[in-house]
Coordinates of C-alpha atoms and ligand atoms in Angstrom, one line a residue:
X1 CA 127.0 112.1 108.0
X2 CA 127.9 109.9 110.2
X3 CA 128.7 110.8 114.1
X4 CA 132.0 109.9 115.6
X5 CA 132.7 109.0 119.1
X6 CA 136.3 109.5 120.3
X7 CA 136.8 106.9 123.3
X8 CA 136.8 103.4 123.7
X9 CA 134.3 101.5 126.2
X10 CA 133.9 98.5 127.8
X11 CA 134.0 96.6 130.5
X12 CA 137.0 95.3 132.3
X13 CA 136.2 92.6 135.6
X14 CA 133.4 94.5 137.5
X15 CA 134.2 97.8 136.4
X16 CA 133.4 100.0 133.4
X17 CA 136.4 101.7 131.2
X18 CA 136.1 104.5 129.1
X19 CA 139.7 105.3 127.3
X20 CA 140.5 108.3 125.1
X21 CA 143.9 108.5 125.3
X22 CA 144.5 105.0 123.4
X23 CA 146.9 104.1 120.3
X24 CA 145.8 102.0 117.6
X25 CA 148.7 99.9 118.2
X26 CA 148.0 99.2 122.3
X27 CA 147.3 95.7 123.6
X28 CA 145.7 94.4 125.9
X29 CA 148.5 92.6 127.7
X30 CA 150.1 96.1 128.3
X31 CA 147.2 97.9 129.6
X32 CA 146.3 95.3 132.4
X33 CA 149.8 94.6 133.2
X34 CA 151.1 98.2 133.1
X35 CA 148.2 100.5 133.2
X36 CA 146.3 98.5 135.6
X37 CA 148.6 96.6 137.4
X38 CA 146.6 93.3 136.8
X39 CA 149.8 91.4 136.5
X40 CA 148.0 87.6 136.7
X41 CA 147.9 88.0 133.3
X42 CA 151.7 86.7 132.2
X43 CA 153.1 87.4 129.0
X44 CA 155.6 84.7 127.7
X45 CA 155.8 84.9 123.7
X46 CA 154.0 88.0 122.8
X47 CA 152.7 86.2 119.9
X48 CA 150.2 84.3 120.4
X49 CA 151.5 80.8 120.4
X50 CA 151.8 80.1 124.4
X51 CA 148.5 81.1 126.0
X52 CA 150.2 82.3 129.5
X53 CA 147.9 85.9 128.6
X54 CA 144.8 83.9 128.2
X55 CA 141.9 85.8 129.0
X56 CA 138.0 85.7 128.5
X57 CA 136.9 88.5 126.3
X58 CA 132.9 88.7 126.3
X59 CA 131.0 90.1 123.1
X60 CA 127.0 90.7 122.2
X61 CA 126.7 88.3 118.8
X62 CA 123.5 87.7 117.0
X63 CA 123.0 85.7 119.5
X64 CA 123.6 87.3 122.8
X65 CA 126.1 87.4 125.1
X66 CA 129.3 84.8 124.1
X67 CA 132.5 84.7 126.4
X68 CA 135.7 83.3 124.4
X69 CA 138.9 82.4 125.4
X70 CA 141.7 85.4 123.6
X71 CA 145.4 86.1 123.6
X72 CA 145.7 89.3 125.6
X73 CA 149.4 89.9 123.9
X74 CA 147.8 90.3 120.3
X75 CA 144.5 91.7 121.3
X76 CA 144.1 95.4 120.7
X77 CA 143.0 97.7 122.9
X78 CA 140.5 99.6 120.1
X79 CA 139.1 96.4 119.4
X80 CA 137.3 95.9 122.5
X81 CA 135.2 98.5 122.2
X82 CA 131.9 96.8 124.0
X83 CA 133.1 94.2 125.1
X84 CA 133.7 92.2 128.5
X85 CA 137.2 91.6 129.6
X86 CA 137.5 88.6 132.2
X87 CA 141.4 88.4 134.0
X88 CA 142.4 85.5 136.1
X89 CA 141.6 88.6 139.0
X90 CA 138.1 88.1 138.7
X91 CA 137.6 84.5 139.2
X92 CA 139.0 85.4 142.8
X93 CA 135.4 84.1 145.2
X94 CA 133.6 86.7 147.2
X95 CA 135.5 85.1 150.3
X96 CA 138.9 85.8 148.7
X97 CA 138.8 82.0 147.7
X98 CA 140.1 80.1 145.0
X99 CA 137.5 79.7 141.9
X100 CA 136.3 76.1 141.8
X101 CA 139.0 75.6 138.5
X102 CA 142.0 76.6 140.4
X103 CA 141.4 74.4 143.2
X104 CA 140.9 71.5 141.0
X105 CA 144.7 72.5 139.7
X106 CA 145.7 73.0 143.4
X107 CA 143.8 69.5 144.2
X108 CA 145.4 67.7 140.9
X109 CA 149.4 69.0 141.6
X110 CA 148.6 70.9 137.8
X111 CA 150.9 73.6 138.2
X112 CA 154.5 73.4 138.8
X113 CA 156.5 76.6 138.2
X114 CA 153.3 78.1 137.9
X115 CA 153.8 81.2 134.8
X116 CA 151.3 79.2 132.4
X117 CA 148.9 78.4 135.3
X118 CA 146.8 81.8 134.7
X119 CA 146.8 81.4 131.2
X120 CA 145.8 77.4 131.8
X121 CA 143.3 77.9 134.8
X122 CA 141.3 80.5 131.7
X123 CA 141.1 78.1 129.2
X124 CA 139.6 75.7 131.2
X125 CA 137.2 77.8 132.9
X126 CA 135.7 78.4 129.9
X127 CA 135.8 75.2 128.6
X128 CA 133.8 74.2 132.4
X129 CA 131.1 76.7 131.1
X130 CA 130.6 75.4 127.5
X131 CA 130.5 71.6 128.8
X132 CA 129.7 70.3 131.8
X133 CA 131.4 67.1 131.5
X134 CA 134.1 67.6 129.0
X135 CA 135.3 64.6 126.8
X136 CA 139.4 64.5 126.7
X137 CA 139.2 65.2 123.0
X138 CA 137.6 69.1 124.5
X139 CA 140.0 69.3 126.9
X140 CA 142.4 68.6 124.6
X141 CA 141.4 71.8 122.3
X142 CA 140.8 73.8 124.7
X143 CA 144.7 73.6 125.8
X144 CA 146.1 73.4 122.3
X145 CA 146.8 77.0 122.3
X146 CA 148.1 76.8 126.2
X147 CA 151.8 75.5 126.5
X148 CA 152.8 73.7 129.9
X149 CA 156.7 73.4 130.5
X150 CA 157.6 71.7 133.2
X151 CA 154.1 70.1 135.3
X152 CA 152.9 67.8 131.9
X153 CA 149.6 67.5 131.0
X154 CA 147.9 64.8 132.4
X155 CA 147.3 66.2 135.8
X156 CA 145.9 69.5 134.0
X157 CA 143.6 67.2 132.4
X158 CA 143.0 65.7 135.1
X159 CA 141.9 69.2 137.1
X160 CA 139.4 69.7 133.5
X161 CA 137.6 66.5 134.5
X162 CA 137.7 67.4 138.2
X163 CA 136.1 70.5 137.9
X164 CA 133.2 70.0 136.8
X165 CA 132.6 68.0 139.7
X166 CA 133.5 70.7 142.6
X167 CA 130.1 72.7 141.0
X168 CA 128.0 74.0 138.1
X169 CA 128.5 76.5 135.9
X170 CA 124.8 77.8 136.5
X171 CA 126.0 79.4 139.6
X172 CA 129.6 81.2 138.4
X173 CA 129.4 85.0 138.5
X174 CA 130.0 85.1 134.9
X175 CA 125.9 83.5 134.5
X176 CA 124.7 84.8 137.2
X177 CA 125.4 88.5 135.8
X178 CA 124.6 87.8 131.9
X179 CA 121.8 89.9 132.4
X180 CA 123.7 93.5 134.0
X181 CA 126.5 92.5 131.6
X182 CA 124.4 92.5 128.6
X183 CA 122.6 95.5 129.7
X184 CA 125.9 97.7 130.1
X185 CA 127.3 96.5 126.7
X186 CA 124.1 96.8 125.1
X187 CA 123.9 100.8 126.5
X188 CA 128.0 101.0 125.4
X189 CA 126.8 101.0 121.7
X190 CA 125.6 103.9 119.7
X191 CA 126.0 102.8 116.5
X192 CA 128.9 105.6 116.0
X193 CA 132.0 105.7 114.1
X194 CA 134.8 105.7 116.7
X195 CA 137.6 107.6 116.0
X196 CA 140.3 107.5 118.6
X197 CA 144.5 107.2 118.5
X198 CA 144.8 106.0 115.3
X199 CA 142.2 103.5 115.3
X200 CA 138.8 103.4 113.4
X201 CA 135.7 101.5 114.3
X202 CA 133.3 101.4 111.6
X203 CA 130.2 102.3 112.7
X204 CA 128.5 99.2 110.1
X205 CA 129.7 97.5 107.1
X206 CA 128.8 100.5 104.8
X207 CA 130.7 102.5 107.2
X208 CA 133.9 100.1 107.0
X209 CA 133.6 101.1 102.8
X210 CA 133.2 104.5 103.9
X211 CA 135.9 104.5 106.2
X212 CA 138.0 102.7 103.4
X213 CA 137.8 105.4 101.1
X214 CA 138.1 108.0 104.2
X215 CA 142.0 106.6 105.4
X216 CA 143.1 104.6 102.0
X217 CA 146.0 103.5 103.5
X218 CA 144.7 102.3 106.4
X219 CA 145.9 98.3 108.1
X220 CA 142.8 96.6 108.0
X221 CA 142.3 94.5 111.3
X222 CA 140.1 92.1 111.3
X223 CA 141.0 89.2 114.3
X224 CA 144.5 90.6 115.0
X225 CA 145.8 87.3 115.1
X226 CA 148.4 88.4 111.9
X227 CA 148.4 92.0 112.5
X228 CA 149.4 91.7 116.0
X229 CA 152.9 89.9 115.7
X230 CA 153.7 93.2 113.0
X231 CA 153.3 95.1 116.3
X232 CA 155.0 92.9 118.9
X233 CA 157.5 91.3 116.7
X234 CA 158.2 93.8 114.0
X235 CA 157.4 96.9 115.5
X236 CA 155.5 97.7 112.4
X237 CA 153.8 100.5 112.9
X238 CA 149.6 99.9 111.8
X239 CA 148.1 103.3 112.3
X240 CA 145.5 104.8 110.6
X241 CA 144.0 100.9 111.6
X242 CA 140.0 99.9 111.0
X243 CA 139.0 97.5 113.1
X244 CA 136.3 95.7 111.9
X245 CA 136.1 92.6 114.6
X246 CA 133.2 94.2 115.9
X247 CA 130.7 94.3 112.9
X248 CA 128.6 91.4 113.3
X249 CA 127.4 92.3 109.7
X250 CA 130.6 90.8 109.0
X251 CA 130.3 88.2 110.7
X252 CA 127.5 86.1 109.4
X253 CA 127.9 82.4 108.4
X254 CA 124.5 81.2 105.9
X255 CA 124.2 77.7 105.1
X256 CA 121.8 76.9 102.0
X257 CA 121.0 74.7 99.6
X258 CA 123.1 76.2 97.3
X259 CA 126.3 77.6 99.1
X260 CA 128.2 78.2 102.9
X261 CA 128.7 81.6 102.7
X262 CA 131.2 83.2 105.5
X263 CA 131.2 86.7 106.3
X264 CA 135.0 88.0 106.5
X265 CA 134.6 88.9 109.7
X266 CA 133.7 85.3 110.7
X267 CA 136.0 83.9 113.5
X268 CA 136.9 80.0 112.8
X269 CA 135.3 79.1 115.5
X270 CA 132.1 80.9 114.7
X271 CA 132.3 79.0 110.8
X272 CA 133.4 75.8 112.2
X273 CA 130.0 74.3 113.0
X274 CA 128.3 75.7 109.8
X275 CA 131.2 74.5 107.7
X276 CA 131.5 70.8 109.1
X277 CA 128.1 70.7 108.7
X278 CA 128.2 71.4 105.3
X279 CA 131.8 69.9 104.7
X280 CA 132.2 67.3 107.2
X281 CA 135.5 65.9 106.1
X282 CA 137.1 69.3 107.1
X283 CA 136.1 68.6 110.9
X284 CA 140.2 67.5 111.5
X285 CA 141.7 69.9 109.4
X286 CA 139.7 72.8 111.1
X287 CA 141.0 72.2 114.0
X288 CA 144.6 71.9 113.3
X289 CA 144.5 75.8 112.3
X290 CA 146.0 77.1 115.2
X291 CA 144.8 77.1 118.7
X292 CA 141.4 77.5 120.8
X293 CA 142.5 81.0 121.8
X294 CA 143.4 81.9 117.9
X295 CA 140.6 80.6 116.3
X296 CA 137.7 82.2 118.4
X297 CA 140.1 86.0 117.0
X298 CA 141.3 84.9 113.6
X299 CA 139.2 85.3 110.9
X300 CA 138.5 83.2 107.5
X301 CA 138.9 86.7 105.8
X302 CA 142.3 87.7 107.1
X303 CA 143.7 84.0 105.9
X304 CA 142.6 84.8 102.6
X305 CA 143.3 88.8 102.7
X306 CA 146.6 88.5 103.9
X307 CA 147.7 86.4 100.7
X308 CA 150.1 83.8 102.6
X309 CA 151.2 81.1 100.3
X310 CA 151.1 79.2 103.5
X311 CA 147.7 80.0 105.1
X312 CA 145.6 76.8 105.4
X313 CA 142.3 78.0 104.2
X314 CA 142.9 79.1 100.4
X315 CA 144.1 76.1 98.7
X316 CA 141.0 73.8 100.6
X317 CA 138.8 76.7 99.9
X318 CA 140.0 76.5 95.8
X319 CA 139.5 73.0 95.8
X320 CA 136.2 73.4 96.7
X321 CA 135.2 76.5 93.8
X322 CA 135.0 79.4 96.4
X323 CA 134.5 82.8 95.3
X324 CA 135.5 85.5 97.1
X325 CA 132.9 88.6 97.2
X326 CA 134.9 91.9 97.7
X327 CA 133.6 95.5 98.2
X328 CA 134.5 99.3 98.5
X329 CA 132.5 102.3 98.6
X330 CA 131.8 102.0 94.9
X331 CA 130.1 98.7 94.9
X332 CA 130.7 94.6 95.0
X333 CA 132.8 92.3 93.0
X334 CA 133.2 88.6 92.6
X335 CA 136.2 86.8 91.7
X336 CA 137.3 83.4 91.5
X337 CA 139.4 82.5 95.2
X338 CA 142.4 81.1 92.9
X339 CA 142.4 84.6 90.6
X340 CA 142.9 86.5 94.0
X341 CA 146.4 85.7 94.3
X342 CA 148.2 86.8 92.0
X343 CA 152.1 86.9 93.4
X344 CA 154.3 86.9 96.1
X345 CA 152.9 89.9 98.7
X346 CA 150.4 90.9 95.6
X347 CA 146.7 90.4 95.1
X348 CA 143.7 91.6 92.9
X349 CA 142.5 94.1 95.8
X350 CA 142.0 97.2 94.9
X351 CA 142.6 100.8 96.8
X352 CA 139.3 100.4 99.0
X353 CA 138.3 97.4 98.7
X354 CA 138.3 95.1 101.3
X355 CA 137.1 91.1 101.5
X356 CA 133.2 91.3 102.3
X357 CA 132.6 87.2 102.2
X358 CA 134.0 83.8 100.8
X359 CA 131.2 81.9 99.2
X360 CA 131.6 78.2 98.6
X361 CA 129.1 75.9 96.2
X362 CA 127.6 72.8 97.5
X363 CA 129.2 70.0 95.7
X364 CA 127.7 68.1 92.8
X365 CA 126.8 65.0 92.6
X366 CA 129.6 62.7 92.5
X367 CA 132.4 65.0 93.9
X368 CA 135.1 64.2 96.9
X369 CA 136.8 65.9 98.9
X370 CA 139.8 66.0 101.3
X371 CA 142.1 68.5 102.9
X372 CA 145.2 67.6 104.5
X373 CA 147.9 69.2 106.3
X374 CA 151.6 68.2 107.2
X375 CA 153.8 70.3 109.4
X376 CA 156.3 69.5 112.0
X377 CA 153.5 69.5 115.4
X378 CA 149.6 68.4 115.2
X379 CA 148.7 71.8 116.6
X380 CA 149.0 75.4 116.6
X381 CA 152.0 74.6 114.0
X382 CA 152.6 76.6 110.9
X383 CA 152.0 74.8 107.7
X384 CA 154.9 72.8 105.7
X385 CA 152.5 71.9 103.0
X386 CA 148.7 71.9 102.9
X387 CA 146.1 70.4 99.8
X388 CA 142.9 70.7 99.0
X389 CA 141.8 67.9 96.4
X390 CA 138.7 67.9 94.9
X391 CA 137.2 65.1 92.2
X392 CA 133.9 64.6 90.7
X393 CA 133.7 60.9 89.4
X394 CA 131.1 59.8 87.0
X395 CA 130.4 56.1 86.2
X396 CA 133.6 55.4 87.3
X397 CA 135.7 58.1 85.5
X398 CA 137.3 61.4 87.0
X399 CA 135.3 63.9 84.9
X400 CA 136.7 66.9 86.8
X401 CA 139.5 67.8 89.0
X402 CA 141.1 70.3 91.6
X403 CA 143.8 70.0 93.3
X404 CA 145.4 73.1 95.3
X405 CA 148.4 73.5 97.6
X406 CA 149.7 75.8 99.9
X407 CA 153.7 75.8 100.7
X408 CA 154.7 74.8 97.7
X409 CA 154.4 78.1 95.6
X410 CA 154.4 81.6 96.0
X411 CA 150.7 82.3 96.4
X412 CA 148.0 79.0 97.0
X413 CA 148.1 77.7 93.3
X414 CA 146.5 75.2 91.5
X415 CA 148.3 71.9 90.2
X416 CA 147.2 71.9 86.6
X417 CA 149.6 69.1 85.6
X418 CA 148.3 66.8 88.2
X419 CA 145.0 67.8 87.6
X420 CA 145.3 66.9 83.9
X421 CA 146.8 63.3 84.9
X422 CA 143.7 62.7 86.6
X423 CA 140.8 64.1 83.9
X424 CA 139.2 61.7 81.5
X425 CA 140.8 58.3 83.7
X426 CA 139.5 56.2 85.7
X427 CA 138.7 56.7 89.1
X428 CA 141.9 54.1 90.3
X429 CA 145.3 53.8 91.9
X430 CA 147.2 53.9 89.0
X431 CA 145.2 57.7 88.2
X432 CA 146.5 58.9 91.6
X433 CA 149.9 57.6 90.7
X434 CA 149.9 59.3 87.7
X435 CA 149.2 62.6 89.7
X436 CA 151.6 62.4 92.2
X437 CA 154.1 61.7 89.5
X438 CA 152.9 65.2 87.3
X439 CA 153.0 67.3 90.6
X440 CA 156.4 67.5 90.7
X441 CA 156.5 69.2 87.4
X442 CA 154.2 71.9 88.4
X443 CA 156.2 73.2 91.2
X444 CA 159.9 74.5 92.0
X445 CA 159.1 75.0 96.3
X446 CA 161.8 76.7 98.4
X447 CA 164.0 75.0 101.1
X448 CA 163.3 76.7 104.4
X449 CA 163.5 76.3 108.2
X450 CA 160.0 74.3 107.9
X451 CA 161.1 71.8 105.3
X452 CA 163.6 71.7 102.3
X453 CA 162.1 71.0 98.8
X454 CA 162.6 67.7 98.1
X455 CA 160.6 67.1 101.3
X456 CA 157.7 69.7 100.1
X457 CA 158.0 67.8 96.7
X458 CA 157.3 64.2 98.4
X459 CA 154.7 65.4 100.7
X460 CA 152.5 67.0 97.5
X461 CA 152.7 63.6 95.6
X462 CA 152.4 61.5 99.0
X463 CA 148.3 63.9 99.4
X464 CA 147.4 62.1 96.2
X465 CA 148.7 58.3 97.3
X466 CA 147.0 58.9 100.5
X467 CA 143.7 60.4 98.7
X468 CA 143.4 57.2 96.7
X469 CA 144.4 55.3 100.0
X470 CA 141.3 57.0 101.6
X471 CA 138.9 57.7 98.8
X472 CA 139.6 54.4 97.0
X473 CA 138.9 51.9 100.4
X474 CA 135.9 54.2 101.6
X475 CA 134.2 53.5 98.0
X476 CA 135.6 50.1 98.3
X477 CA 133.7 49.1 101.5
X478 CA 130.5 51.0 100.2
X479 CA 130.2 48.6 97.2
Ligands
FAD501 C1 149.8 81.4 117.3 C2 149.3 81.5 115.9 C3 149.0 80.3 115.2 C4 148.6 80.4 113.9 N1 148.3 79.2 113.2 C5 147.9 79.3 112.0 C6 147.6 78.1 111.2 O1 147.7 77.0 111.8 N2 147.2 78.2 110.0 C7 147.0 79.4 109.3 O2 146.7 79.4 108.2 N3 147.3 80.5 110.0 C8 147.7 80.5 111.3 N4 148.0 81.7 111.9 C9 147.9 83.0 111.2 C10 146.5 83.7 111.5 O3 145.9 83.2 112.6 C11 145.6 83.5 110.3 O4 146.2 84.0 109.1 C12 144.3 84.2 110.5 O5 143.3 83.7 109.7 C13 144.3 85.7 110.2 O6 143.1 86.3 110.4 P1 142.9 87.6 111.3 O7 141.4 87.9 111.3 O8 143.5 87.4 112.6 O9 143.7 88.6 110.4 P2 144.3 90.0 110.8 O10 145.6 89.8 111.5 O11 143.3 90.9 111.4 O12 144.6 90.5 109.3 C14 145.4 89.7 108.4 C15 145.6 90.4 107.1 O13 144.4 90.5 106.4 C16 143.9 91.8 106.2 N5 142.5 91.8 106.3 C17 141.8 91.4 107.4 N6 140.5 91.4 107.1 C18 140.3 91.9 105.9 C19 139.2 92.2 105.0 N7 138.0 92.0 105.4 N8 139.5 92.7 103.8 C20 140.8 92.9 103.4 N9 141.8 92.7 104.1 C21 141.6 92.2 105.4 C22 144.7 92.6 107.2 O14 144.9 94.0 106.8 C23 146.0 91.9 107.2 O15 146.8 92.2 106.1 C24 148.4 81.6 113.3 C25 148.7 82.8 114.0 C26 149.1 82.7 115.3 C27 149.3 84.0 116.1
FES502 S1 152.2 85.8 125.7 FE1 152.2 83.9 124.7 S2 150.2 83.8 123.8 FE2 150.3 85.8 124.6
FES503 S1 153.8 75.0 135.5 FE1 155.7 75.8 134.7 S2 155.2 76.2 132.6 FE2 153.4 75.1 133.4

């Protein structure tokens, strides 16, 4: 039987918390601001999208200690259970001082009205510890989730280059103290169940299955980074609520031979370097999910749970012949990704059962791939329509295809008539032609504020032009 703890701990600054009276549904903007009166930390959207709550959230991963930039305004306070919180409070210098970032902002005019500078001055003190001398194409991510009004961004980028030359990371508090840190998080774990306002925290993965058959009804959690607008913008209440964020048995990201297999728990910045490694093409299309902040929280597993006929990764994830490994306290299943969805708001998940892992097969010989993305800004922009096409070609002929859009349907859903245009033809324009002219028979998509129909329609047949366009001059200059 397994123990439970009834109180939250971690870290927050220099000083240790321990909370009982907590609610599954508290965030973390609201306890620093109103609890603790740490009010650098601004709130702008409450949903993630503008980064003025940027904080640094430090957690012990299979690998040790790793600090990541997080929205504070979808963050949950049950969910940082061991954990480090860093607020723009604690970069303030043992003199009082400004921290070596903000006087590059103060030195580079980077802040005018000032209520995104906290947020700003976060992200790119953590991008100043991962790289020394960051390219513009860093800097650039690691503002795409941080949203300047009125200064502009080239003197923010500007104070990112600057930076690193006022000093070293080496010598920042944060390195300095890895060691205490990881000591007090380490002793913060007791491999309990905690059970406290609402919220669960597995104690380990069997626990989570446990736990599922324990509260059936329970909102799983996973990153937050859906699950946290129901709160903020819908009110929604979440409670019973297993949080599962901290399971690094979820977490885990195995590239072999045979298959990339992501743990659900597996933030898209923790798969990213696995999955371009194996995938390399989806290196661009990665990184226009979100931004920095929302893809070191949201989870692989949550796209896929949450059964959005506009999440990005299913219909790439189809393409490729992902299978999606799901469990509950009676045992493991496999499905096929595309039988997962089955409607609108409904998908083969039983009561218990939760998403364990996404496995995808390395590609035979012969097979492309691309994944592409349209909506109305680069980044952090909600999808309009998204594809993931997939074609083996052998001697010249298309001997198998996939092709699978989001935005354009109900649920991610293959497009069986353009698929068929393309099977048994040879591997040319006029096939991709073909295609673009059937997928417009295999879907009726909606008009909405994100694009009317007839646009959804021409984007979907456009993917295939621009797959040949691609695919057709990159085998082109190989010959
Ligand atoms: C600012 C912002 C920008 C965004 N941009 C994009 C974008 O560009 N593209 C995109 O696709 N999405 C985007 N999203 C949506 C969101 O980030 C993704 O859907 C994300 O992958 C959700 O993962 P999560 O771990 O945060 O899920 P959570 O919010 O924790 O959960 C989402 C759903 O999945 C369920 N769930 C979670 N884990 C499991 C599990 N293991 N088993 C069963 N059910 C589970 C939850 O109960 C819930 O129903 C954005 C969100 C925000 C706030
Ligand atoms: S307040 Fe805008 S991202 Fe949190
Ligand atoms: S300085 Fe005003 S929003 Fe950035």
């Amino acid at each position: 039987m397994t123990q439970h703890r009834d109180e939250i701990r971690f870290l927050l600054n220099g000083a240790e918390v321990a909370l009982r009276d907590v609610q599954a549904q508290d965030t973390l903007l609201d306890h620093l601001r109103i609890a603790k009166r740490l009010t650098g930390t601004k709130e702008g959207c409450a949903e993630g999208d503008c980064g003025a709550c940027t904080v640094l959230v430090g957690r012990l991963a299979e690998g040790g200690l790793v600090y990541e930039t997080v929205n504070a305004c979808i963050r949950f306070m049950a969910s940082l259970d061991g954990c480090h919180v860093v607020t723009i409070e604690h970069l303030r210098g043992a003199d009082g001082g400004l921290h070596l970032v903000q006087q590059a902002m103060v030195d580079q005019h980077g802040s005018q009205c000032g209520f995104c500078t906290p947020g700003i001055v976060m992200s790119l003190y953590a991008l100043w510890m991962q790289s020394a001398a960051p390219s513009d194409e860093e800097i650039g991510v690691a503002l795409q989730g941080n949203l300047c009004r009125c200064t502009g961004y080239e003197p923010i980028f500007k104070a990112a280059r600057a930076a690193a030359e006022l000093g070293k990371p080496e010598a920042d508090p944060l390195f300095v103290e890895r060691a205490e840190v990881t000591a007090a998080l380490s002793k913060m774990q007791d491999s309990k169940r905690v059970e406290v306002g609402g919220a669960i925290l597995p104690a380990d993965v069997a626990d989570f299955a446990q736990a599922m058959q324990d509260y059936p009804d329970a909102t799983i959690i996973a990153g937050a980074t859906d699950v946290g607008l129901w709160v903020t913008k819908m009110m929604k209440p979440i409670a019973p609520a297993i949080f599962t964020g901290h399971l690094n048995g979820l977490r885990n990201v195995a590239l072999s031979d045979r298959s990339l297999k992501i743990g659900a728990g597996a933030s898209y910045s923790e798969a990213e370097a696995q999955l371009v490694r194996a995938f390399p093409h989806l290196a661009d299309y990665w990184s226009r999910i979100a931004g920095w902040q929302v893809r070191n929280m949201g989870t692989v597993g949550g796209n896929i749970a949450n059964g959005s006929p506009i999440g990005d990764t299913p219909p790439v994830l189809i393409a490729l012949g992902a299978v999606l490994h799901l469990r509950s306290a009676k045992g493991q299943r496999s499905l096929p990704l595309e039988d997962y969805f089955i409607d609108y708001g409904k998908q083969d998940l039983q009561a218990g059962e939760f998403v364990e892992a996404v496995e995808i097969p390395m590609p035979e010989a012969g097979v492309i791939n691309a994944a592409y993305k349209v909506s109305k800004r680069r980044d952090e922009d909600i999808t309009a329509v998204a594809a993931g096409i997939s074609v083996r070609v052998v001697d010249g002929i298309i001997t198998q295809a996939c092709a699978a859009f989001g935005g354009m349907a109900a649920t991610p859903k293959r497009a069986k008539l353009a698929e068929a245009a393309l099977v048994g033809k040879g591997f040319g324009q006029a096939s991709f032609e073909a295609a673009a002219e059937a997928v417009a028979r295999d879907f009726s998509p909606l008009s909405d504020w994100r694009a009317s129909a007839e646009y959804r329609s021409m984007v979907a047949a456009n993917m295939f032009r621009r797959f040949w366009a691609e695919q057709g001059a990159a085998q082109e200059a190989a010959q």
